[in-house]
PDB file of C-alpha atoms in Angstrom:
ATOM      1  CA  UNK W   1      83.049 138.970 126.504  1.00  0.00           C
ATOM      2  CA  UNK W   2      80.377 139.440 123.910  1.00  0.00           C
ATOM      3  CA  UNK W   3      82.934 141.620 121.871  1.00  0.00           C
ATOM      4  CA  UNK W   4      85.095 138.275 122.405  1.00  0.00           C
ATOM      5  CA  UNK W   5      82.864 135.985 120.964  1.00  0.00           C
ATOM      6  CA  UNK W   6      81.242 137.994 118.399  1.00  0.00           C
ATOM      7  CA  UNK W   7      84.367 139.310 116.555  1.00  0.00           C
ATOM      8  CA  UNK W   8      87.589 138.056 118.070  1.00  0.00           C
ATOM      9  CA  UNK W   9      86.610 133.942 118.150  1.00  0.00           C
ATOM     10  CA  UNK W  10      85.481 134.126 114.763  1.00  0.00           C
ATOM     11  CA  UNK W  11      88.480 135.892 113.529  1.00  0.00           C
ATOM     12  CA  UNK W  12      90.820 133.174 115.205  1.00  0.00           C
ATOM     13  CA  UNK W  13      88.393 130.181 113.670  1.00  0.00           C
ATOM     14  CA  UNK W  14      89.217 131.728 110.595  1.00  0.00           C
ATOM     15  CA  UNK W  15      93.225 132.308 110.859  1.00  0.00           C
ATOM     16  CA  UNK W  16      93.417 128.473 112.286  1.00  0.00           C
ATOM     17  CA  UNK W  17      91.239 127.325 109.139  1.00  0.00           C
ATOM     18  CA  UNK W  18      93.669 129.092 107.231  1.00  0.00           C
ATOM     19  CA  UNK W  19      96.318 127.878 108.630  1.00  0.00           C
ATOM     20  CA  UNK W  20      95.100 123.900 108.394  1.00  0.00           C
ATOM     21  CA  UNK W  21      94.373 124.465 104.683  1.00  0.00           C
ATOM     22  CA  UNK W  22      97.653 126.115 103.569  1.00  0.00           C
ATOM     23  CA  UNK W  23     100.373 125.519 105.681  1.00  0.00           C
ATOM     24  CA  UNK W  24     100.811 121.709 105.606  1.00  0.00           C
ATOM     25  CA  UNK W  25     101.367 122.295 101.342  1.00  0.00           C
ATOM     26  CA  UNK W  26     103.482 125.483 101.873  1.00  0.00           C
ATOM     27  CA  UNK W  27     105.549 123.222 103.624  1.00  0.00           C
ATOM     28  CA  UNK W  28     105.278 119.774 101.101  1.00  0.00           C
ATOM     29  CA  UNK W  29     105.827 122.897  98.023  1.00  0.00           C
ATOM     30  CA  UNK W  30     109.324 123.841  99.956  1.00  0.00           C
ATOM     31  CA  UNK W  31     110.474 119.985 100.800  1.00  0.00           C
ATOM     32  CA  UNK W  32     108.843 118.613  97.792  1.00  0.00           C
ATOM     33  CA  UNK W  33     109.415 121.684  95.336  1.00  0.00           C
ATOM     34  CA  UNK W  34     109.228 120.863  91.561  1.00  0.00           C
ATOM     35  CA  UNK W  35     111.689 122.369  88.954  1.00  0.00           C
ATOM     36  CA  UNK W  36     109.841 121.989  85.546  1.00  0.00           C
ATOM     37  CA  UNK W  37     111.275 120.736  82.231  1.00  0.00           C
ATOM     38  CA  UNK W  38     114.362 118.697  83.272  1.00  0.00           C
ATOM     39  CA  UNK W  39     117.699 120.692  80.707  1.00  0.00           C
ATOM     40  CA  UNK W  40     117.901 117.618  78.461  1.00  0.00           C
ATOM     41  CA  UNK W  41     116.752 115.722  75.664  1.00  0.00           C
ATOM     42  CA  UNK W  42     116.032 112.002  75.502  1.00  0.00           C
ATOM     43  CA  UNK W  43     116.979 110.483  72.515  1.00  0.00           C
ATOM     44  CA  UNK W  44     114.646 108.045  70.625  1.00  0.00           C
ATOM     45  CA  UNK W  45     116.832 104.946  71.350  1.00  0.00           C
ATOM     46  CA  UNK W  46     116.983 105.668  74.910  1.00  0.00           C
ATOM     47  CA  UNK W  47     113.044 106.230  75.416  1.00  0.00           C
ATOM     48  CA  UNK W  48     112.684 102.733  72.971  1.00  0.00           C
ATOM     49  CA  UNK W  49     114.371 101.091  75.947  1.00  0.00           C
ATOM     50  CA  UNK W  50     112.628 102.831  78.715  1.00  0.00           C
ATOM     51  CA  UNK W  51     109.781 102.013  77.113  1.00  0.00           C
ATOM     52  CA  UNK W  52     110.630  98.588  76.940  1.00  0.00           C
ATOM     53  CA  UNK W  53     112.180  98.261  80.536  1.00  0.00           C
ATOM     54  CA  UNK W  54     109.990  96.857  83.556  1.00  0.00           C
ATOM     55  CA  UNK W  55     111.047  99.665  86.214  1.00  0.00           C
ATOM     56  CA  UNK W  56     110.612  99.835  89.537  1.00  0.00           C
ATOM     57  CA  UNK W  57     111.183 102.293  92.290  1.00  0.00           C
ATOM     58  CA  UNK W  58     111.910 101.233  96.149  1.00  0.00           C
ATOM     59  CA  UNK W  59     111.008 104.537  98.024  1.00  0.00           C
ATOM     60  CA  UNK W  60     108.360 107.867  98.442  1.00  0.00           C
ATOM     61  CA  UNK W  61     107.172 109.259 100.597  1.00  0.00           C
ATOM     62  CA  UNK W  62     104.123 110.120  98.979  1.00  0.00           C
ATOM     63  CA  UNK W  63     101.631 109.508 101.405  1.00  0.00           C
ATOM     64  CA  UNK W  64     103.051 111.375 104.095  1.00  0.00           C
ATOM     65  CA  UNK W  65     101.763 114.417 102.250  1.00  0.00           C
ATOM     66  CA  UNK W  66      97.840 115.358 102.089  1.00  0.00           C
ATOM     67  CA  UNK W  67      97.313 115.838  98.355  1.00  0.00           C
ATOM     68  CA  UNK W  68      95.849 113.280  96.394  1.00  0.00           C
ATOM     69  CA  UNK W  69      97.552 110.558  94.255  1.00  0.00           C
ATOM     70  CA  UNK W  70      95.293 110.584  91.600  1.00  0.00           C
ATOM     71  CA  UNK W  71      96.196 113.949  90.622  1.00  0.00           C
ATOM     72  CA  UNK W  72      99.024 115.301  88.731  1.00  0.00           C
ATOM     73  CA  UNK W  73     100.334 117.809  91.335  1.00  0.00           C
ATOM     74  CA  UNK W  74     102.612 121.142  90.967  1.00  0.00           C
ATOM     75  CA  UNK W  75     104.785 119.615  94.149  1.00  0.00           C
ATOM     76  CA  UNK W  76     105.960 116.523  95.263  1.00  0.00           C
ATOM     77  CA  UNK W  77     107.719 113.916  92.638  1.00  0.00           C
ATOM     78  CA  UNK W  78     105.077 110.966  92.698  1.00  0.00           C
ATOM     79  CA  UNK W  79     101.682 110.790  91.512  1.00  0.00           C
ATOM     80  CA  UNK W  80      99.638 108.573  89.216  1.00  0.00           C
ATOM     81  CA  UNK W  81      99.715 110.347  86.292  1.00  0.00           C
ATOM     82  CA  UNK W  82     103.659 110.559  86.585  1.00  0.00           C
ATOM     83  CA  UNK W  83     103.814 106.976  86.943  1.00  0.00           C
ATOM     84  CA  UNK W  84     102.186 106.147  84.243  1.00  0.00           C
ATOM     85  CA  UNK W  85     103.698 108.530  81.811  1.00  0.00           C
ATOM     86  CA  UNK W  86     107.048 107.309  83.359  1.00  0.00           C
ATOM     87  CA  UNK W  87     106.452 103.597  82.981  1.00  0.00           C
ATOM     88  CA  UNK W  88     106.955 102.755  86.341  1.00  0.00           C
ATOM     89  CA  UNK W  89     105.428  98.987  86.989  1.00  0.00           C
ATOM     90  CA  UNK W  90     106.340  99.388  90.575  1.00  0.00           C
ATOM     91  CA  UNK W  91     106.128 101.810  93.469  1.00  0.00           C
ATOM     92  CA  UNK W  92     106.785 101.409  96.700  1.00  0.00           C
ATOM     93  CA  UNK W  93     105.207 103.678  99.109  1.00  0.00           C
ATOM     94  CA  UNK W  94     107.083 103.949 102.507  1.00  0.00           C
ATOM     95  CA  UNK W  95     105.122 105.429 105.330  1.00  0.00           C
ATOM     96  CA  UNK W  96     107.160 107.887 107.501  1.00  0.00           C
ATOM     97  CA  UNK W  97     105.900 107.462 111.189  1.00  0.00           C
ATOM     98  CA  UNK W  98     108.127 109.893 113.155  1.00  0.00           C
ATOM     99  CA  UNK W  99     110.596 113.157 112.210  1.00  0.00           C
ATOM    100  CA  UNK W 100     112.963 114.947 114.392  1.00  0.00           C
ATOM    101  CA  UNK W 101     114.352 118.393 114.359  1.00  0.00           C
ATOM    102  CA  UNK W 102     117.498 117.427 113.709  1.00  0.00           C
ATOM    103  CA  UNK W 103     118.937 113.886 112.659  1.00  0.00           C
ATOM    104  CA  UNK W 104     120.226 111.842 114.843  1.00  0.00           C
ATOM    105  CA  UNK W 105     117.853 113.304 118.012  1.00  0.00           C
ATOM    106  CA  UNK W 106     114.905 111.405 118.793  1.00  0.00           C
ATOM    107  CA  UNK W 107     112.363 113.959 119.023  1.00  0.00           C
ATOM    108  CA  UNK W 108     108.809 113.849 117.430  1.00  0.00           C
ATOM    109  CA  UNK W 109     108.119 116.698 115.759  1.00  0.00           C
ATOM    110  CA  UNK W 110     105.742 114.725 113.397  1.00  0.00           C
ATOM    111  CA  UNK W 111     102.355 115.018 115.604  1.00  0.00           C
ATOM    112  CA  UNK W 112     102.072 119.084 114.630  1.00  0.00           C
ATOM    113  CA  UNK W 113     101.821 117.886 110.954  1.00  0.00           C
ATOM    114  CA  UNK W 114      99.898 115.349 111.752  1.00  0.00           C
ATOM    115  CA  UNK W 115      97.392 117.730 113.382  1.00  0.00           C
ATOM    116  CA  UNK W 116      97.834 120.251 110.696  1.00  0.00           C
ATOM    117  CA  UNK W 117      96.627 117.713 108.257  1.00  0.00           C
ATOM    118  CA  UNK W 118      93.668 116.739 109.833  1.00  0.00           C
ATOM    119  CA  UNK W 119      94.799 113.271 110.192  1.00  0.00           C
ATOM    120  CA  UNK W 120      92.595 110.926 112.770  1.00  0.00           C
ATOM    121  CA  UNK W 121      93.626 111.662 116.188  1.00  0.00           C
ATOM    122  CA  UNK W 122      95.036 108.361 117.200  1.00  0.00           C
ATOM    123  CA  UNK W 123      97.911 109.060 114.477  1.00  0.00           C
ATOM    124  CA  UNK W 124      99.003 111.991 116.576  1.00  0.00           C
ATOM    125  CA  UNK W 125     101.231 110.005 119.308  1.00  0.00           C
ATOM    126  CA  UNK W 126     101.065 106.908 118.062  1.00  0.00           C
ATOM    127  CA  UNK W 127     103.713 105.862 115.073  1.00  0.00           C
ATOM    128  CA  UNK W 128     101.571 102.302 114.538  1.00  0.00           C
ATOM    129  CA  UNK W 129      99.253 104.305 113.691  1.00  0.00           C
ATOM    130  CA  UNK W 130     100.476 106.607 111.323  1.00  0.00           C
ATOM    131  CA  UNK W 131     101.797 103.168 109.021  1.00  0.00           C
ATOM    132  CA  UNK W 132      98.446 101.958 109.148  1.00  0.00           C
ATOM    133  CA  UNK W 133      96.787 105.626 108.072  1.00  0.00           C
ATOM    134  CA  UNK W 134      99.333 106.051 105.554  1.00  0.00           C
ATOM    135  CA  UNK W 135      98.795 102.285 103.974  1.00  0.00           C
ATOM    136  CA  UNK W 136      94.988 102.702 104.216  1.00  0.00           C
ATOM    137  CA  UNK W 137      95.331 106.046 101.782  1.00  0.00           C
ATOM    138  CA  UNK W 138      97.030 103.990  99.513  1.00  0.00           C
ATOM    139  CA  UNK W 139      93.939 101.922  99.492  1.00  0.00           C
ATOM    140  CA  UNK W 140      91.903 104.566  99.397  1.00  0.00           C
ATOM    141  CA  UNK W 141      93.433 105.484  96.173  1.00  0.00           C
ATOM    142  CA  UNK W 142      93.397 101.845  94.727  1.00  0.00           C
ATOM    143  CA  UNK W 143      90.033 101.894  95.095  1.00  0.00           C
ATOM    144  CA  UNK W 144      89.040 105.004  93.795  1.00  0.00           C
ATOM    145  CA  UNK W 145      91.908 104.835  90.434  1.00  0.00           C
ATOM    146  CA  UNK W 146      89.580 102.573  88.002  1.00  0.00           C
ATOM    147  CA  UNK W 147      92.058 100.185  88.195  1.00  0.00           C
ATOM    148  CA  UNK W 148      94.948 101.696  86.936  1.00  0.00           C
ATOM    149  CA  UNK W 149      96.554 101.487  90.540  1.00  0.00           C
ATOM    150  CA  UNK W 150      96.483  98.473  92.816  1.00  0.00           C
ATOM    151  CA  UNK W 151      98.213  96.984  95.949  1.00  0.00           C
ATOM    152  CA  UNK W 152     100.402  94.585  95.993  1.00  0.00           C
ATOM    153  CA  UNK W 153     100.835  92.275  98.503  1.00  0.00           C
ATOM    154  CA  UNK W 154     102.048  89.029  97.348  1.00  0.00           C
ATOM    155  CA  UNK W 155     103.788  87.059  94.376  1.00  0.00           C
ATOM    156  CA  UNK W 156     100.676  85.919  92.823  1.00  0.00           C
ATOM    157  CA  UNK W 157      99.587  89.645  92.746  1.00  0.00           C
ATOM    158  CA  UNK W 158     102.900  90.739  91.494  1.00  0.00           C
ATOM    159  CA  UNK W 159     102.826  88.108  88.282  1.00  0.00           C
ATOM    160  CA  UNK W 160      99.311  89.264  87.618  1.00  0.00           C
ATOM    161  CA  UNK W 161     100.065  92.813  87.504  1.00  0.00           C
ATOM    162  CA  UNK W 162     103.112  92.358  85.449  1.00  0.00           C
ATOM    163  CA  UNK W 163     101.028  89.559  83.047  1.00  0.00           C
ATOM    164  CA  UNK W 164      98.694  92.695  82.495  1.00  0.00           C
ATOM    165  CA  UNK W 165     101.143  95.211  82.002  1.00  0.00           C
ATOM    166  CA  UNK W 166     102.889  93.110  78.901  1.00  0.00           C
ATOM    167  CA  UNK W 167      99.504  93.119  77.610  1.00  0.00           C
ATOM    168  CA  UNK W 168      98.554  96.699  77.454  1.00  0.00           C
ATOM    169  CA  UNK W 169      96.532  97.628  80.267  1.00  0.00           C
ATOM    170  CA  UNK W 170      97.809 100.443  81.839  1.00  0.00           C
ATOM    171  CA  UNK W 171      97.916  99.805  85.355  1.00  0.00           C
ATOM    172  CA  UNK W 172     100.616 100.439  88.349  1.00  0.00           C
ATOM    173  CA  UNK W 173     101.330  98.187  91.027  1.00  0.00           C
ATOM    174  CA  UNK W 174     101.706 100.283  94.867  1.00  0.00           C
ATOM    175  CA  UNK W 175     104.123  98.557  97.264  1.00  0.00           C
ATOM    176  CA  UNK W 176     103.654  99.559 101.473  1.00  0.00           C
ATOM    177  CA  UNK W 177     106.671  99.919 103.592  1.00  0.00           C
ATOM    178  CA  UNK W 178     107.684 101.302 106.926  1.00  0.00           C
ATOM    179  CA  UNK W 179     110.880 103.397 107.141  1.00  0.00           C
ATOM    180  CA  UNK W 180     111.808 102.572 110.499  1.00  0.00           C
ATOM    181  CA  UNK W 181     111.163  99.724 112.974  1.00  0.00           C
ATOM    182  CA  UNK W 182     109.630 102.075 115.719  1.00  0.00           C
ATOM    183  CA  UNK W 183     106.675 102.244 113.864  1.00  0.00           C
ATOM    184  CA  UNK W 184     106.356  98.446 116.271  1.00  0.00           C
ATOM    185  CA  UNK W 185     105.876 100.398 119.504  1.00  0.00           C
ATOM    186  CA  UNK W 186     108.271  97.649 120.436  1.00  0.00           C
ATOM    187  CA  UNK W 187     105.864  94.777 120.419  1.00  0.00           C
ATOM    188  CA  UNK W 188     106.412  92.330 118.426  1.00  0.00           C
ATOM    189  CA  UNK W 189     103.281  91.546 117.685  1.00  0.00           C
ATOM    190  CA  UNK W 190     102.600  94.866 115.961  1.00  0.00           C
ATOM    191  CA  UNK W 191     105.161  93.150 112.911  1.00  0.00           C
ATOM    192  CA  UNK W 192     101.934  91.215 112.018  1.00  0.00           C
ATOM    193  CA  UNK W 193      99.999  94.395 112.641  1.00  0.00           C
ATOM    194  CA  UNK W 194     101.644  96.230 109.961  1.00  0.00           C
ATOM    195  CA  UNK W 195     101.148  93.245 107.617  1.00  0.00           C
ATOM    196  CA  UNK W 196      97.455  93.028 107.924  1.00  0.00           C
ATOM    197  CA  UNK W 197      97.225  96.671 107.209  1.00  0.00           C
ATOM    198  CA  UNK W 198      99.091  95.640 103.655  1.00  0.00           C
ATOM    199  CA  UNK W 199     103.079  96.639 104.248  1.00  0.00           C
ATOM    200  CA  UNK W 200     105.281  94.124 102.866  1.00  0.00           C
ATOM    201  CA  UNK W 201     108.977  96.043 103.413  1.00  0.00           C
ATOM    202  CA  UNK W 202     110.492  96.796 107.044  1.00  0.00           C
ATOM    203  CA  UNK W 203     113.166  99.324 107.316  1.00  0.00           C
ATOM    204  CA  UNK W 204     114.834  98.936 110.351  1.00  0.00           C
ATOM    205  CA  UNK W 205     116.141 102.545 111.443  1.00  0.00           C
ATOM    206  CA  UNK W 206     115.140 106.022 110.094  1.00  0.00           C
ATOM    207  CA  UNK W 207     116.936 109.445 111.116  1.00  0.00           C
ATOM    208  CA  UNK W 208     117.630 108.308 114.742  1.00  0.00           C
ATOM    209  CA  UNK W 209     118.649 105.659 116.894  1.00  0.00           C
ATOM    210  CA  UNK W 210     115.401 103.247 118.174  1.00  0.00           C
ATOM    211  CA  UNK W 211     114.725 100.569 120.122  1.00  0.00           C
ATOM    212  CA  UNK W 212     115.772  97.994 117.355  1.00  0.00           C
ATOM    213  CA  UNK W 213     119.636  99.742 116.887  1.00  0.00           C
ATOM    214  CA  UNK W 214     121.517 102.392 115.634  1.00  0.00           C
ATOM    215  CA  UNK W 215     120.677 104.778 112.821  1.00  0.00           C
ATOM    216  CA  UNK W 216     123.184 106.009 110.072  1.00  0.00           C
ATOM    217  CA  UNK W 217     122.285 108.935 111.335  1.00  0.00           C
ATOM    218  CA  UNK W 218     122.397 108.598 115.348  1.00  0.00           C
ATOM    219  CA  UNK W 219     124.788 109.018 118.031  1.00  0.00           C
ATOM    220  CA  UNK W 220     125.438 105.149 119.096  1.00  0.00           C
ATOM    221  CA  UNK W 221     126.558 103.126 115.836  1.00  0.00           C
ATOM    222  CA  UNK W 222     125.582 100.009 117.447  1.00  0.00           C
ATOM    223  CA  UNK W 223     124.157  97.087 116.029  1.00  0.00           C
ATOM    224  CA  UNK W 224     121.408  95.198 116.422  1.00  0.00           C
ATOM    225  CA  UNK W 225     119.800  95.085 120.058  1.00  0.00           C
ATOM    226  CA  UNK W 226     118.077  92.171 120.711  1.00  0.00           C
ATOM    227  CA  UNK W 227     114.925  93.137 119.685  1.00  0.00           C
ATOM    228  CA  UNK W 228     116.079  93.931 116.921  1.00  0.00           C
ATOM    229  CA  UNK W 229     117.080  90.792 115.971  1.00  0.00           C
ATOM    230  CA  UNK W 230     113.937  89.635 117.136  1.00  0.00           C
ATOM    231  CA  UNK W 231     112.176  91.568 114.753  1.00  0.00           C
ATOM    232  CA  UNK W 232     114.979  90.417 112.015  1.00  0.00           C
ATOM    233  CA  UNK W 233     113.873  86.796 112.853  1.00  0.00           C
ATOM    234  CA  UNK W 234     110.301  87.751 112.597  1.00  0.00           C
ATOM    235  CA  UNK W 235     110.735  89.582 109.283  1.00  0.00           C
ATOM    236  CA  UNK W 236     112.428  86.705 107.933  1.00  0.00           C
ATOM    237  CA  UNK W 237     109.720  83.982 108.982  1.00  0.00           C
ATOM    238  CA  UNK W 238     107.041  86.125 107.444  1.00  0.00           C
ATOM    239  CA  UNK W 239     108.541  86.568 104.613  1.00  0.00           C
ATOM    240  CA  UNK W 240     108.597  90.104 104.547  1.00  0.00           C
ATOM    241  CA  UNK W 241     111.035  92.316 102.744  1.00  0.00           C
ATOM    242  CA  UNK W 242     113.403  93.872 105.127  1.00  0.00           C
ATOM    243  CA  UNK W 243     115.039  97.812 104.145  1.00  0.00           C
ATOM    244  CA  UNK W 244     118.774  98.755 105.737  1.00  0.00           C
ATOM    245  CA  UNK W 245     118.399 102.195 104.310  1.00  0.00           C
ATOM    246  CA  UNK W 246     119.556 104.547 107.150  1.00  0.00           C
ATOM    247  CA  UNK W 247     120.907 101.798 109.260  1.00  0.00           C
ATOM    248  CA  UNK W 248     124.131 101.918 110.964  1.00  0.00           C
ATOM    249  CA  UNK W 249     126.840  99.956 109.512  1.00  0.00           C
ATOM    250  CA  UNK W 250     126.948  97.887 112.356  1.00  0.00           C
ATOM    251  CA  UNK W 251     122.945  96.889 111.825  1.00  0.00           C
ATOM    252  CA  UNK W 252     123.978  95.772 108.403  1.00  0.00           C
ATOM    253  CA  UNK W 253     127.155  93.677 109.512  1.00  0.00           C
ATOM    254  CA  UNK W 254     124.447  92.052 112.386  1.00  0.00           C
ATOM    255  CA  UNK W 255     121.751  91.158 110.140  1.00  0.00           C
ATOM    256  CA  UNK W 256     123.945  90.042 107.167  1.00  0.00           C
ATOM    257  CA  UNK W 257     125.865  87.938 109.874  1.00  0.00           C
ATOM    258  CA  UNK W 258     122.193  86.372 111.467  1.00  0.00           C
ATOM    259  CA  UNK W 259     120.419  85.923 107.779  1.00  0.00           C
ATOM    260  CA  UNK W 260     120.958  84.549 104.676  1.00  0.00           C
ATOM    261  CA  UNK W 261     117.418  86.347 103.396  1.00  0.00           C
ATOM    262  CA  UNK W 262     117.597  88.469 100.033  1.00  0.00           C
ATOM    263  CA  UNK W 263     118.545  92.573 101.636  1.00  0.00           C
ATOM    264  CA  UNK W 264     117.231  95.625 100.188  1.00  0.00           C
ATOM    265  CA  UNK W 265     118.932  99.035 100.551  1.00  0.00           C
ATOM    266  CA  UNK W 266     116.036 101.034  99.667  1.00  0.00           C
ATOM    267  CA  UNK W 267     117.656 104.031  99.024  1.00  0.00           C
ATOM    268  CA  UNK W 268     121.044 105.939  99.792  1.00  0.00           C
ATOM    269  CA  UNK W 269     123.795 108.002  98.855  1.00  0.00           C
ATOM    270  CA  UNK W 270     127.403 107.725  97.752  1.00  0.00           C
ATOM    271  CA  UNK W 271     129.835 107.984 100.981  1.00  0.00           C
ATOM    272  CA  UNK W 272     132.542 110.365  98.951  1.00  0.00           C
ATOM    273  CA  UNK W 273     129.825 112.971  98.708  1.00  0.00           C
ATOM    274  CA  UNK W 274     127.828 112.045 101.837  1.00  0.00           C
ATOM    275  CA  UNK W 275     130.526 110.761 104.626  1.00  0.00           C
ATOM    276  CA  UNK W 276     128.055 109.354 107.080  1.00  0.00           C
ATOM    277  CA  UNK W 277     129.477 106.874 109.470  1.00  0.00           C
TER     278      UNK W 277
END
C-alpha cells in the first residue's frame, strides 16, 4: 500500500495530467488540422474588393475547442487575428452541445471531451449547459480583446459595429448560435434561456434525430413534431434567427409551410457530391 501511494498514485496523477493537457488538442489538431499557404495567388483587383466587401460568416465551431480566441493558433480555422486579417465584420459562433459516434445515432459521446477539457461539471450531461459555457467564452473573450471583438445581440449593436468598421476601427462583431434544438432539454422555456445567455440563431437538428424532428442525417425523415413547431413559433415571436442546416427535408417543407419569417441555412453541401436524403 505504501509502495501504492508513494510511487504508483503519483505516476497515474501524472499520466491523467498528461492526458487532460494534450489529448483534447491532439484531437482539435486532427479535426481542425491546418494546411499552410493556400496554392494560389490573389490578384490585386480581387483583394481591392475583398477589402471593400462587408463579409460575414454563419458558422464555427470555435468554441467547442479549448484554445483561446485571441490567439493566432497552428489548428483550427477561426481566431481573432484571422478575422481581422480576413476582413470578416461578422462571425457567428455556434455552440455544439452533443456528438455521436456515428451520424444519425443519438449517442453522447460529447461528456468525455467535455471532461477532458476541464469544462465545469454541470456541462458534462447537460447540453443547456454546454450553449451557455460555450456563449459565456465568447464573452470571456469580448471582454478580454480591447475591443477589437464584441457580441452582438441586437440591430442597434449590429449598425454600431458596422458604423465603426466604415470608419476604421478595427473591430469584429461575434454572433451565438445553437446547432441543434436539444440544447432546450425540451422545455420551452429554456428558448429564453439560451437568449439571456446571448444566442441569437436556433438550429433546429444537428447529426441526429431529436425531440424537435428529423435530422438530415437520422433515420426518421420526419418533420416537425409538435414541439418542434412549438419552438418554431417561439423562435419566431422572439425574434430570433432560426438555422435549417442539418434538418431533414421534411423540417424545412414544415417550417417554410408554418412561417413566413426570413430562413437561414447556415451551412451545407451540394447534394450531387453529398446525396443526403
Amino acid at each position: 500500500m505504501q509502495l501504492f501511494l508513494k510511487i504508483i498514485l503519483p505516476a497515474v496523477g501524472i499520466a491523467l495530467a498528461g492526458i487532460l493537457s494534450i489529448g483534447p488538442g491532439l484531437i482539435d489538431g486532427h479535426r481542425n488540422a491546418v494546411s499552410g499557404e493556400p496554392p494560389f495567388v490573389v490578384s490585386q483587383q480581387a483583394q481591392a474588393l475583398h477589402d471593400d466587401l462587408i463579409i460575414g460568416d454563419w458558422h464555427a465551431d470555435t468554441l467547442l475547442w479549448q484554445r483561446s480566441l485571441l490567439r493566432r493558433a497552428n489548428r483550427g480555422h477561426v481566431d481573432l487575428p484571422r478575422l481581422i486579417n480576413g476582413n470578416v465584420a461578422l462571425q457567428m459562433f455556434t455552440a455544439v452541445t452533443q456528438s455521436t459516434a456515428r451520424h444519425g445515432t443519438h449517442s453522447d459521446t460529447f461528456s468525455p471531451l467535455a471532461v477532458a477539457q476541464l469544462w465545469p461539471p454541470r456541462t458534462w450531461d447537460s447540453p443547456l449547459e454546454r450553449a451557455r459555457y460555450q456563449a459565456k467564452r465568447l464573452h470571456s473573450y469580448a471582454a478580454a480583446s480591447n475591443g477589437q471583438l464584441r457580441v452582438v445581440q441586437s440591430r442597434a449593436d449590429l449598425d454600431a459595429l458596422l458604423a465603426d468598421r466604415a470608419a476604421g476601427q478595427v473591430v469584429v462583431g461575434g454572433l451565438l448560435g445553437v446547432e441543434g434544438g436539444h440544447a432546450l432539454e425540451g422545455e420551452i422555456g429554456n428558448l429564453e434561456e439560451l437568449r439571456n445567455a446571448g444566442h441569437r440563431m436556433i438550429g433546429l437538428q444537428h447529426f441526429f434525430d431529436n425531440g424537435l424532428g428529423g435530422s438530415l442525417h437520422g433515420q426518421t425523415g420526419q418533420g416537425l413534431t409538435v414541439f418542434g413547431r412549438l419552438v418554431v413559433a417561439e423562435t419566431e415571436r422572439q425574434g430570433l434567427i432560426l438555422d435549417l442546416a442539418h434538418a431533414a427535408p421534411q423540417v424545412v417543407r414544415d417550417v417554410i409551410a408554418m412561417t413566413d419569417m426570413p430562413l437561414v441555412v447556415s451551412h451545407t453541401g451540394i447534394f450531387s457530391h453529398c446525396p443526403v436524403k
